[in-house]
PDB file of C-alpha atoms in Angstrom:
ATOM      1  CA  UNK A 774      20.064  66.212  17.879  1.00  0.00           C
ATOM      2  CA  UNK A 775      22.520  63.991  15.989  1.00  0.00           C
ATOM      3  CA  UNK A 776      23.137  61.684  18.490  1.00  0.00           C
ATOM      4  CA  UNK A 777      19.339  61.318  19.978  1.00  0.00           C
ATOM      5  CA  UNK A 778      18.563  60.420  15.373  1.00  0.00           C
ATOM      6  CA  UNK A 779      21.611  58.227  15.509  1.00  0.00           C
ATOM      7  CA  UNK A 780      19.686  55.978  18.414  1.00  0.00           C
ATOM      8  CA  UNK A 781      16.549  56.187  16.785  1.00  0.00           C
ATOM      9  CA  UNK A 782      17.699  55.096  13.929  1.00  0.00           C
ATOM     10  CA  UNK A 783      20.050  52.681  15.598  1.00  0.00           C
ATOM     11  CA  UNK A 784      16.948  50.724  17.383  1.00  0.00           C
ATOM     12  CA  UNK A 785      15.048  51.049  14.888  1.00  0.00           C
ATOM     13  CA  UNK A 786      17.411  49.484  12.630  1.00  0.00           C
ATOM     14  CA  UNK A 787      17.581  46.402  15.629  1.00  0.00           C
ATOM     15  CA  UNK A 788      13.722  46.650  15.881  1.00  0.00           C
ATOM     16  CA  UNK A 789      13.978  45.814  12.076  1.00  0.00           C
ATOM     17  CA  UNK A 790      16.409  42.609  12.226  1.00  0.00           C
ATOM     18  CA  UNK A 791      14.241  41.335  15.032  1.00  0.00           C
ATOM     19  CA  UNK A 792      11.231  40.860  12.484  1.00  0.00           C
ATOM     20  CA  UNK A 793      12.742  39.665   9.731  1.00  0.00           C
ATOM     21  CA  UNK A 794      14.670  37.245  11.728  1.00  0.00           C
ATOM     22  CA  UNK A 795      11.803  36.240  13.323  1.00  0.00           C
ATOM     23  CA  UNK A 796      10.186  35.624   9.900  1.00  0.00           C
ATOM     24  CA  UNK A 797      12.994  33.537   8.678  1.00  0.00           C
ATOM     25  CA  UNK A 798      12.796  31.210  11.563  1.00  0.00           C
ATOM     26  CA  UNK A 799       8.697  31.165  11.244  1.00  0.00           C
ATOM     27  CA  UNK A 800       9.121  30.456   7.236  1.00  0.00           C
ATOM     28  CA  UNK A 801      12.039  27.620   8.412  1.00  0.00           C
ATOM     29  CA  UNK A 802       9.454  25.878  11.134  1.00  0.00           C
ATOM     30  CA  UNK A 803       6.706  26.506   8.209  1.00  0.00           C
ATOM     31  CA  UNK A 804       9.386  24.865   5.678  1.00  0.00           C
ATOM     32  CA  UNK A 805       9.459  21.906   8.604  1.00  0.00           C
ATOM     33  CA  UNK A 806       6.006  21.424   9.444  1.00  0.00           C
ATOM     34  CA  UNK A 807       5.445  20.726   5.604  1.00  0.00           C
ATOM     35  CA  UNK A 808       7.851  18.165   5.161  1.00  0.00           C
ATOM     36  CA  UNK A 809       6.679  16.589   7.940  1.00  0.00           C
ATOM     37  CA  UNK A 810       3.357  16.396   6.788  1.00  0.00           C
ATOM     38  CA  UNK A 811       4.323  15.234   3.219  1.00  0.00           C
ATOM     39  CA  UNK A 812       6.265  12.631   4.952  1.00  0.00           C
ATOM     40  CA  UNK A 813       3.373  11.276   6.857  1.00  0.00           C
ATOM     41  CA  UNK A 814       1.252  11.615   3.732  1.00  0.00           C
ATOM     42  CA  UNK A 815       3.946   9.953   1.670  1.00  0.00           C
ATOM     43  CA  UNK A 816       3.908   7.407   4.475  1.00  0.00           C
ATOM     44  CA  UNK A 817       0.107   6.671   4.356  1.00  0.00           C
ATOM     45  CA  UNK A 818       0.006   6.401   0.850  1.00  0.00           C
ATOM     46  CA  UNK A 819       3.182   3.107   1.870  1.00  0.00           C
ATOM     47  CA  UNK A 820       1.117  -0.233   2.955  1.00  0.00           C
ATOM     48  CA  UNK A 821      -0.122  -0.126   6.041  1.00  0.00           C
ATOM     49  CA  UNK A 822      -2.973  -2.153   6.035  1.00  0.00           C
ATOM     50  CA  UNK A 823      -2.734  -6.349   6.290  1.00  0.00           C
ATOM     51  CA  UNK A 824      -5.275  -6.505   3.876  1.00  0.00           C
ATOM     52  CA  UNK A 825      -5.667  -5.481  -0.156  1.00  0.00           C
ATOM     53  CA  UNK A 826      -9.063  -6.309  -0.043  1.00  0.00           C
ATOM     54  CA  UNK A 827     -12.220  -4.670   1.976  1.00  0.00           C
ATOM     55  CA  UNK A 828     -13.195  -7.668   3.542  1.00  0.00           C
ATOM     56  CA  UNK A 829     -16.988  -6.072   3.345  1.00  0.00           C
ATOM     57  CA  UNK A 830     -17.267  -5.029  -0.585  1.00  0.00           C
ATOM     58  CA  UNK A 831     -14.500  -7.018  -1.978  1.00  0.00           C
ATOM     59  CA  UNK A 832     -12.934  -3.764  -3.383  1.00  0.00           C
ATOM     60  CA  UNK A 833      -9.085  -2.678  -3.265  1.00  0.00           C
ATOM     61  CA  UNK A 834      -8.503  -0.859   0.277  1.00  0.00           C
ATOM     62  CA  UNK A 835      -8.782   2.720  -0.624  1.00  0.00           C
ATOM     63  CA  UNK A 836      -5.815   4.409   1.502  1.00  0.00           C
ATOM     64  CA  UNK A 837      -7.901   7.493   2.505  1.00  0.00           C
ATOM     65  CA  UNK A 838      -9.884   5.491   3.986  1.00  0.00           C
ATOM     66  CA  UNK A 839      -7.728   4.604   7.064  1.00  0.00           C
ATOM     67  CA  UNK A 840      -7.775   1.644   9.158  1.00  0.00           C
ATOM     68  CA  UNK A 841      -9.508   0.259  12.003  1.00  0.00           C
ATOM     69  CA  UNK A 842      -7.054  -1.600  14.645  1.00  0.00           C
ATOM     70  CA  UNK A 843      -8.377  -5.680  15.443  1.00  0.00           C
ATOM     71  CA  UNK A 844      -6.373  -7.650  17.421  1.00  0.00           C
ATOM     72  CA  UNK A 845      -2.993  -6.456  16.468  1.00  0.00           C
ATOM     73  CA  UNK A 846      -3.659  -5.406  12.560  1.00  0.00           C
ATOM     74  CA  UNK A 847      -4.756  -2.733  10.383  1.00  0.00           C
ATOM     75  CA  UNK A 848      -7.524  -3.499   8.780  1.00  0.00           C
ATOM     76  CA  UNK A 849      -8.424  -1.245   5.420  1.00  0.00           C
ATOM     77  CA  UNK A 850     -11.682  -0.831   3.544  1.00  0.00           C
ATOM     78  CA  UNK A 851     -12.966   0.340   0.317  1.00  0.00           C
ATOM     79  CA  UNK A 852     -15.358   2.992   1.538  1.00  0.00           C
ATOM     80  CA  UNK A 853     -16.524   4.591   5.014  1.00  0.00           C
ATOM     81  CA  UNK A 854     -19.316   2.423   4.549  1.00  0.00           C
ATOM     82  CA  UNK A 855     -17.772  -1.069   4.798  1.00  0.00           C
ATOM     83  CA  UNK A 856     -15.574   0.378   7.299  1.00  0.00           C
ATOM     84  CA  UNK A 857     -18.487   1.346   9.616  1.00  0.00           C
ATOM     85  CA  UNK A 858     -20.135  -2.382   8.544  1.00  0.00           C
ATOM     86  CA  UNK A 859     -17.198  -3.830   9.897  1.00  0.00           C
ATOM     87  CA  UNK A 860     -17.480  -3.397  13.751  1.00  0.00           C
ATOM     88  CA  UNK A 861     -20.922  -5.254  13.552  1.00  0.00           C
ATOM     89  CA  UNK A 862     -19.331  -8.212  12.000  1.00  0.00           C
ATOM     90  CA  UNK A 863     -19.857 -10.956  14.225  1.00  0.00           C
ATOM     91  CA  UNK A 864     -16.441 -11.774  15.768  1.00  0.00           C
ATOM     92  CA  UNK A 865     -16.073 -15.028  14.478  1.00  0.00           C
ATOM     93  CA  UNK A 866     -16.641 -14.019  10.942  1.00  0.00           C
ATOM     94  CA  UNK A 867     -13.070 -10.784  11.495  1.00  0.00           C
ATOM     95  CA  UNK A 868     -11.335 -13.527  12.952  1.00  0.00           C
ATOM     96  CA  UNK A 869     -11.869 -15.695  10.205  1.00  0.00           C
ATOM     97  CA  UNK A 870     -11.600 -12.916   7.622  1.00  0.00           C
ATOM     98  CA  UNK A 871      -8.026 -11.924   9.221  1.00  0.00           C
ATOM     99  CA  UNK A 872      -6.468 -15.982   9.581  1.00  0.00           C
ATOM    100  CA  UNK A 873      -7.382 -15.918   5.656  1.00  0.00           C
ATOM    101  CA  UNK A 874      -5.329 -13.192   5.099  1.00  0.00           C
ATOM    102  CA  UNK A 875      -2.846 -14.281   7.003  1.00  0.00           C
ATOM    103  CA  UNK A 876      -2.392 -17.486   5.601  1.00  0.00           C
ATOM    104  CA  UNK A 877      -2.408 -16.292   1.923  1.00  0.00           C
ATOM    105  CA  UNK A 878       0.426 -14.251   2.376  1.00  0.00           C
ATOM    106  CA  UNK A 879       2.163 -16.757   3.980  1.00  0.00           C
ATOM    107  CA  UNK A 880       0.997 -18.646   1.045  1.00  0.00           C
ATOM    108  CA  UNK A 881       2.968 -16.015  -0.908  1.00  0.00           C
ATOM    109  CA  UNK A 882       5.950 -15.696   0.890  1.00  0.00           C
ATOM    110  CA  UNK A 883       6.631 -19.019   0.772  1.00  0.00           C
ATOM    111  CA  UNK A 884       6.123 -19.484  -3.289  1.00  0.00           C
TER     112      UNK A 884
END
């Protein structure tokens, strides 16, 4: 009987490594995924947008808000509301709205 308890006891003792092994590793991805998500947050929270400005309400660009993508830029908004408002902008008037921009930073940059 020994030996047959001594095998038990042995795989048992295996069975036991095995989870908490696999734990560590889970907590380690877990330890991962979070950085990587305070990373992007940390990263969203960095300029991203061309403008400072909601080109609809003339409000700072709230980051939480995200952007919408025209012709090559990030474009940021105040609220959900001026965000939605902007795809029914007549085209002329983003274009013109985004050459401003554009030109006042270059304004900027140059001193």
């Amino acid at each position: 009987m020994p030996n047959r308890f001594n095998t038990v006891a042995g795989c048992s003792l295996l069975v036991a490594m095995a989870v908490l092994v696999g734990c560590e590793s889970s907590q380690q991805i877990d330890e991962r995924e979070a950085a990587a998500v305070l990373a992007t947050q940390q990263a969203s929270a960095e300029k991203v947008f061309l403008n400072d400005v909601c080109p609809i309400g003339n409000e700072p660009v709230a980051t939480q808000i995200g952007a919408v993508a025209y012709k090559g830029h990030n474009v940021g908004f105040c609220c959900p509301g001026c965000k939605e408002m902007w795809s029914s902008m007549p085209e002329d008037e983003r274009d013109a709205f985004i050459d401003g921009v554009i030109e006042a930073s270059q304004e900027r940059a140059d001193g």
